[in-house]
Amino acid sequence: DARVTQTPRHKVTEMGQEVTMRCQPILGHNTVFWYRQTMMQGLELLAYFRNRAPLDDSGMPKDRFSAEMPDATLATLKIQPSEPRDSAVYFCASGLIPGQGRGEQYFGPGTRLTVT
Amino acid sequence: EDKVVQSPLSLVVHEGDTVTLNCSYEVTNFRSLLWYKQEKKAPTFLFMLTSSGIEKKSGRLSSILDKKELFSILNITATQTGDSAIYLCAVVMGGAGKSTFGDGTTLTVKP
């Protein structure tokens, strides 16, 4: 049963610390998305990749957030330095580009980040 | 700017009621519209719609798309408490498949 995995599931850290979240997309999927979800803002797209190349990261605060795909089995989202307003659930999702698949995204379980 | 608007934002019904959730959109290069259900964890896929007028059905859930008027509806008949969730609408744009999500409709079904 293929699924997207994310680590860690929960992270509590102090303001100013670096946070790295990891995602393993479903094998064979060629698009990867990072989302942030809060009660106030709902689901926000932070960045997405196609065939490991970053296509759009306009949703991320560039000064502190970075997203990479060092290989097809790993996507990372890094926050440095973290701030309390970064507290949220961060979801990774993967899928196939339209035409190769139906376009739906399969979500990981999320990383719940709390920055104190 | 691409936009997806869902209504109502929240809805409280009793078991057995029928509900209709709405999703309207304004996007460039529309490819498909997706519905997701989110309970306490991550969103899970329900339907994908690409053509107008063709109803998708899965048990008590059904959905239809109107590409001329730029909206979709999700119907749930004979609601159950297990239907309580946030229902998200997303529009997939062509090319790399970027999605824009609506804010969701929070459905609460009371026994």
PDB file of N, CA, C and O in Angstrom, chain A residues 71-111:
ATOM      1  N   ASP A  71      17.067  13.802  -4.138  1.00  0.00           N
ATOM      2  CA  ASP A  71      16.864  12.681  -5.050  1.00  0.00           C
ATOM      3  C   ASP A  71      15.363  12.392  -5.134  1.00  0.00           C
ATOM      4  O   ASP A  71      14.567  13.023  -4.445  1.00  0.00           O
ATOM      5  N   ALA A  72      15.006  11.447  -5.969  1.00  0.00           N
ATOM      6  CA  ALA A  72      13.583  11.202  -6.251  1.00  0.00           C
ATOM      7  C   ALA A  72      12.833  10.641  -5.058  1.00  0.00           C
ATOM      8  O   ALA A  72      11.601  10.622  -5.053  1.00  0.00           O
ATOM      9  N   THR A  73      13.544  10.171  -4.045  1.00  0.00           N
ATOM     10  CA  THR A  73      12.873   9.560  -2.899  1.00  0.00           C
ATOM     11  C   THR A  73      12.857  10.469  -1.680  1.00  0.00           C
ATOM     12  O   THR A  73      12.395  10.071  -0.611  1.00  0.00           O
ATOM     13  N   LEU A  74      13.376  11.678  -1.815  1.00  0.00           N
ATOM     14  CA  LEU A  74      13.447  12.546  -0.652  1.00  0.00           C
ATOM     15  C   LEU A  74      13.212  14.007  -1.023  1.00  0.00           C
ATOM     16  O   LEU A  74      13.837  14.547  -1.931  1.00  0.00           O
ATOM     17  N   ALA A  75      12.290  14.614  -0.307  1.00  0.00           N
ATOM     18  CA  ALA A  75      12.073  16.059  -0.408  1.00  0.00           C
ATOM     19  C   ALA A  75      12.247  16.642   0.988  1.00  0.00           C
ATOM     20  O   ALA A  75      11.839  16.029   1.973  1.00  0.00           O
ATOM     21  N   THR A  76      12.872  17.796   1.072  1.00  0.00           N
ATOM     22  CA  THR A  76      13.085  18.428   2.375  1.00  0.00           C
ATOM     23  C   THR A  76      12.555  19.849   2.371  1.00  0.00           C
ATOM     24  O   THR A  76      12.571  20.538   1.347  1.00  0.00           O
ATOM     25  N   LEU A  77      12.077  20.254   3.524  1.00  0.00           N
ATOM     26  CA  LEU A  77      11.650  21.639   3.752  1.00  0.00           C
ATOM     27  C   LEU A  77      12.358  22.103   5.009  1.00  0.00           C
ATOM     28  O   LEU A  77      12.247  21.479   6.054  1.00  0.00           O
ATOM     29  N   LYS A  78      13.096  23.197   4.859  1.00  0.00           N
ATOM     30  CA  LYS A  78      13.914  23.674   5.961  1.00  0.00           C
ATOM     31  C   LYS A  78      13.493  25.082   6.347  1.00  0.00           C
ATOM     32  O   LYS A  78      13.200  25.917   5.471  1.00  0.00           O
ATOM     33  N   ILE A  79      13.464  25.342   7.628  1.00  0.00           N
ATOM     34  CA  ILE A  79      13.175  26.684   8.140  1.00  0.00           C
ATOM     35  C   ILE A  79      14.350  27.088   9.028  1.00  0.00           C
ATOM     36  O   ILE A  79      14.699  26.401   9.966  1.00  0.00           O
ATOM     37  N   GLN A  80      14.955  28.213   8.682  1.00  0.00           N
ATOM     38  CA  GLN A  80      16.092  28.707   9.455  1.00  0.00           C
ATOM     39  C   GLN A  80      16.181  30.227   9.341  1.00  0.00           C
ATOM     40  O   GLN A  80      16.414  30.728   8.233  1.00  0.00           O
ATOM     41  N   PRO A  81      16.003  30.982  10.397  1.00  0.00           N
ATOM     42  CA  PRO A  81      15.615  30.547  11.739  1.00  0.00           C
ATOM     43  C   PRO A  81      14.095  30.438  11.865  1.00  0.00           C
ATOM     44  O   PRO A  81      13.358  31.149  11.195  1.00  0.00           O
ATOM     45  N   SER A  82      13.629  29.550  12.720  1.00  0.00           N
ATOM     46  CA  SER A  82      12.185  29.385  12.899  1.00  0.00           C
ATOM     47  C   SER A  82      11.631  30.501  13.794  1.00  0.00           C
ATOM     48  O   SER A  82      12.348  31.082  14.622  1.00  0.00           O
ATOM     49  N   GLU A  83      10.338  30.791  13.580  1.00  0.00           N
ATOM     50  CA  GLU A  83       9.640  31.808  14.356  1.00  0.00           C
ATOM     51  C   GLU A  83       8.315  31.225  14.839  1.00  0.00           C
ATOM     52  O   GLU A  83       7.784  30.300  14.212  1.00  0.00           O
ATOM     53  N   PRO A  84       7.758  31.772  15.924  1.00  0.00           N
ATOM     54  CA  PRO A  84       6.471  31.256  16.417  1.00  0.00           C
ATOM     55  C   PRO A  84       5.378  31.244  15.356  1.00  0.00           C
ATOM     56  O   PRO A  84       4.537  30.333  15.340  1.00  0.00           O
ATOM     57  N   ARG A  85       5.365  32.192  14.453  1.00  0.00           N
ATOM     58  CA  ARG A  85       4.316  32.229  13.419  1.00  0.00           C
ATOM     59  C   ARG A  85       4.456  31.100  12.401  1.00  0.00           C
ATOM     60  O   ARG A  85       3.568  30.909  11.558  1.00  0.00           O
ATOM     61  N   ASP A  86       5.555  30.350  12.461  1.00  0.00           N
ATOM     62  CA  ASP A  86       5.711  29.184  11.590  1.00  0.00           C
ATOM     63  C   ASP A  86       4.980  27.958  12.137  1.00  0.00           C
ATOM     64  O   ASP A  86       4.903  26.925  11.461  1.00  0.00           O
ATOM     65  N   SER A  87       4.449  28.057  13.334  1.00  0.00           N
ATOM     66  CA  SER A  87       3.728  26.927  13.925  1.00  0.00           C
ATOM     67  C   SER A  87       2.528  26.575  13.052  1.00  0.00           C
ATOM     68  O   SER A  87       1.684  27.428  12.772  1.00  0.00           O
ATOM     69  N   ALA A  88       2.481  25.318  12.638  1.00  0.00           N
ATOM     70  CA  ALA A  88       1.441  24.874  11.703  1.00  0.00           C
ATOM     71  C   ALA A  88       1.636  23.376  11.470  1.00  0.00           C
ATOM     72  O   ALA A  88       2.570  22.776  11.992  1.00  0.00           O
ATOM     73  N   VAL A  89       0.750  22.806  10.675  1.00  0.00           N
ATOM     74  CA  VAL A  89       0.961  21.446  10.172  1.00  0.00           C
ATOM     75  C   VAL A  89       1.484  21.573   8.745  1.00  0.00           C
ATOM     76  O   VAL A  89       0.874  22.270   7.914  1.00  0.00           O
ATOM     77  N   TYR A  90       2.582  20.923   8.467  1.00  0.00           N
ATOM     78  CA  TYR A  90       3.195  20.959   7.143  1.00  0.00           C
ATOM     79  C   TYR A  90       2.944  19.620   6.463  1.00  0.00           C
ATOM     80  O   TYR A  90       3.330  18.566   6.966  1.00  0.00           O
ATOM     81  N   PHE A  91       2.269  19.682   5.322  1.00  0.00           N
ATOM     82  CA  PHE A  91       1.957  18.478   4.558  1.00  0.00           C
ATOM     83  C   PHE A  91       2.837  18.414   3.320  1.00  0.00           C
ATOM     84  O   PHE A  91       3.095  19.410   2.655  1.00  0.00           O
ATOM     85  N   CYS A  92       3.257  17.209   3.022  1.00  0.00           N
ATOM     86  CA  CYS A  92       3.870  16.904   1.743  1.00  0.00           C
ATOM     87  C   CYS A  92       2.864  16.065   0.963  1.00  0.00           C
ATOM     88  O   CYS A  92       2.140  15.246   1.544  1.00  0.00           O
ATOM     89  N   ALA A  93       2.787  16.283  -0.331  1.00  0.00           N
ATOM     90  CA  ALA A  93       1.900  15.500  -1.179  1.00  0.00           C
ATOM     91  C   ALA A  93       2.642  15.157  -2.462  1.00  0.00           C
ATOM     92  O   ALA A  93       3.507  15.924  -2.913  1.00  0.00           O
ATOM     93  N   SER A  94       2.319  14.018  -3.044  1.00  0.00           N
ATOM     94  CA  SER A  94       2.924  13.677  -4.324  1.00  0.00           C
ATOM     95  C   SER A  94       1.856  13.217  -5.294  1.00  0.00           C
ATOM     96  O   SER A  94       0.749  12.844  -4.894  1.00  0.00           O
ATOM     97  N   GLY A  95       2.196  13.252  -6.567  1.00  0.00           N
ATOM     98  CA  GLY A  95       1.259  12.840  -7.597  1.00  0.00           C
ATOM     99  C   GLY A  95       1.945  12.704  -8.935  1.00  0.00           C
ATOM    100  O   GLY A  95       3.174  12.799  -9.029  1.00  0.00           O
ATOM    101  N   LEU A  96       1.143  12.489  -9.952  1.00  0.00           N
ATOM    102  CA  LEU A  96       1.629  12.432 -11.330  1.00  0.00           C
ATOM    103  C   LEU A  96       1.170  13.685 -12.056  1.00  0.00           C
ATOM    104  O   LEU A  96       0.084  14.208 -11.782  1.00  0.00           O
ATOM    105  N   ILE A  97       1.968  14.162 -12.976  1.00  0.00           N
ATOM    106  CA  ILE A  97       1.563  15.357 -13.708  1.00  0.00           C
ATOM    107  C   ILE A  97       0.312  15.037 -14.519  1.00  0.00           C
ATOM    108  O   ILE A  97       0.119  13.891 -14.949  1.00  0.00           O
ATOM    109  N   PRO A  98      -0.570  16.023 -14.710  1.00  0.00           N
ATOM    110  CA  PRO A  98      -1.777  15.794 -15.498  1.00  0.00           C
ATOM    111  C   PRO A  98      -1.429  15.229 -16.858  1.00  0.00           C
ATOM    112  O   PRO A  98      -0.497  15.665 -17.515  1.00  0.00           O
ATOM    113  N   GLY A  99      -2.155  14.243 -17.265  1.00  0.00           N
ATOM    114  CA  GLY A  99      -1.841  13.572 -18.517  1.00  0.00           C
ATOM    115  C   GLY A  99      -1.254  12.204 -18.245  1.00  0.00           C
ATOM    116  O   GLY A  99      -1.561  11.237 -18.931  1.00  0.00           O
ATOM    117  N   GLN A 100      -0.420  12.138 -17.225  1.00  0.00           N
ATOM    118  CA  GLN A 100       0.122  10.840 -16.822  1.00  0.00           C
ATOM    119  C   GLN A 100      -0.746  10.200 -15.758  1.00  0.00           C
ATOM    120  O   GLN A 100      -0.728   8.997 -15.562  1.00  0.00           O
ATOM    121  N   GLY A 101      -1.443  11.031 -15.018  1.00  0.00           N
ATOM    122  CA  GLY A 101      -2.322  10.543 -13.962  1.00  0.00           C
ATOM    123  C   GLY A 101      -3.575  11.384 -13.935  1.00  0.00           C
ATOM    124  O   GLY A 101      -3.820  12.199 -14.828  1.00  0.00           O
ATOM    125  N   ARG A 102      -4.350  11.227 -12.887  1.00  0.00           N
ATOM    126  CA  ARG A 102      -5.610  11.944 -12.796  1.00  0.00           C
ATOM    127  C   ARG A 102      -5.425  13.340 -12.216  1.00  0.00           C
ATOM    128  O   ARG A 102      -6.353  14.127 -12.205  1.00  0.00           O
ATOM    129  N   GLY A 103      -4.249  13.624 -11.713  1.00  0.00           N
ATOM    130  CA  GLY A 103      -3.990  14.958 -11.179  1.00  0.00           C
ATOM    131  C   GLY A 103      -4.169  15.041  -9.679  1.00  0.00           C
ATOM    132  O   GLY A 103      -3.854  16.052  -9.073  1.00  0.00           O
ATOM    133  N   GLU A 104      -4.687  13.963  -9.052  1.00  0.00           N
ATOM    134  CA  GLU A 104      -4.887  14.081  -7.615  1.00  0.00           C
ATOM    135  C   GLU A 104      -3.559  13.958  -6.897  1.00  0.00           C
ATOM    136  O   GLU A 104      -2.583  13.427  -7.424  1.00  0.00           O
ATOM    137  N   GLN A 105      -3.554  14.500  -5.702  1.00  0.00           N
ATOM    138  CA  GLN A 105      -2.361  14.472  -4.872  1.00  0.00           C
ATOM    139  C   GLN A 105      -2.608  13.567  -3.678  1.00  0.00           C
ATOM    140  O   GLN A 105      -3.684  13.568  -3.094  1.00  0.00           O
ATOM    141  N   TYR A 106      -1.595  12.810  -3.320  1.00  0.00           N
ATOM    142  CA  TYR A 106      -1.664  11.935  -2.173  1.00  0.00           C
ATOM    143  C   TYR A 106      -0.870  12.587  -1.046  1.00  0.00           C
ATOM    144  O   TYR A 106       0.323  12.854  -1.197  1.00  0.00           O
ATOM    145  N   PHE A 107      -1.566  12.839   0.045  1.00  0.00           N
ATOM    146  CA  PHE A 107      -0.966  13.580   1.145  1.00  0.00           C
ATOM    147  C   PHE A 107      -0.306  12.657   2.160  1.00  0.00           C
ATOM    148  O   PHE A 107      -0.810  11.574   2.459  1.00  0.00           O
ATOM    149  N   GLY A 108       0.817  13.134   2.683  1.00  0.00           N
ATOM    150  CA  GLY A 108       1.427  12.477   3.824  1.00  0.00           C
ATOM    151  C   GLY A 108       0.682  12.835   5.094  1.00  0.00           C
ATOM    152  O   GLY A 108      -0.240  13.659   5.071  1.00  0.00           O
ATOM    153  N   PRO A 109       1.068  12.250   6.217  1.00  0.00           N
ATOM    154  CA  PRO A 109       0.353  12.480   7.479  1.00  0.00           C
ATOM    155  C   PRO A 109       0.618  13.850   8.086  1.00  0.00           C
ATOM    156  O   PRO A 109      -0.075  14.259   8.999  1.00  0.00           O
ATOM    157  N   GLY A 110       1.627  14.538   7.594  1.00  0.00           N
ATOM    158  CA  GLY A 110       1.915  15.884   8.086  1.00  0.00           C
ATOM    159  C   GLY A 110       2.923  15.893   9.221  1.00  0.00           C
ATOM    160  O   GLY A 110       3.119  14.897   9.931  1.00  0.00           O
ATOM    161  N   THR A 111       3.586  17.032   9.351  1.00  0.00           N
ATOM    162  CA  THR A 111       4.462  17.309  10.492  1.00  0.00           C
ATOM    163  C   THR A 111       3.849  18.472  11.259  1.00  0.00           C
ATOM    164  O   THR A 111       3.664  19.553  10.699  1.00  0.00           O
TER     165      THR A 111
END
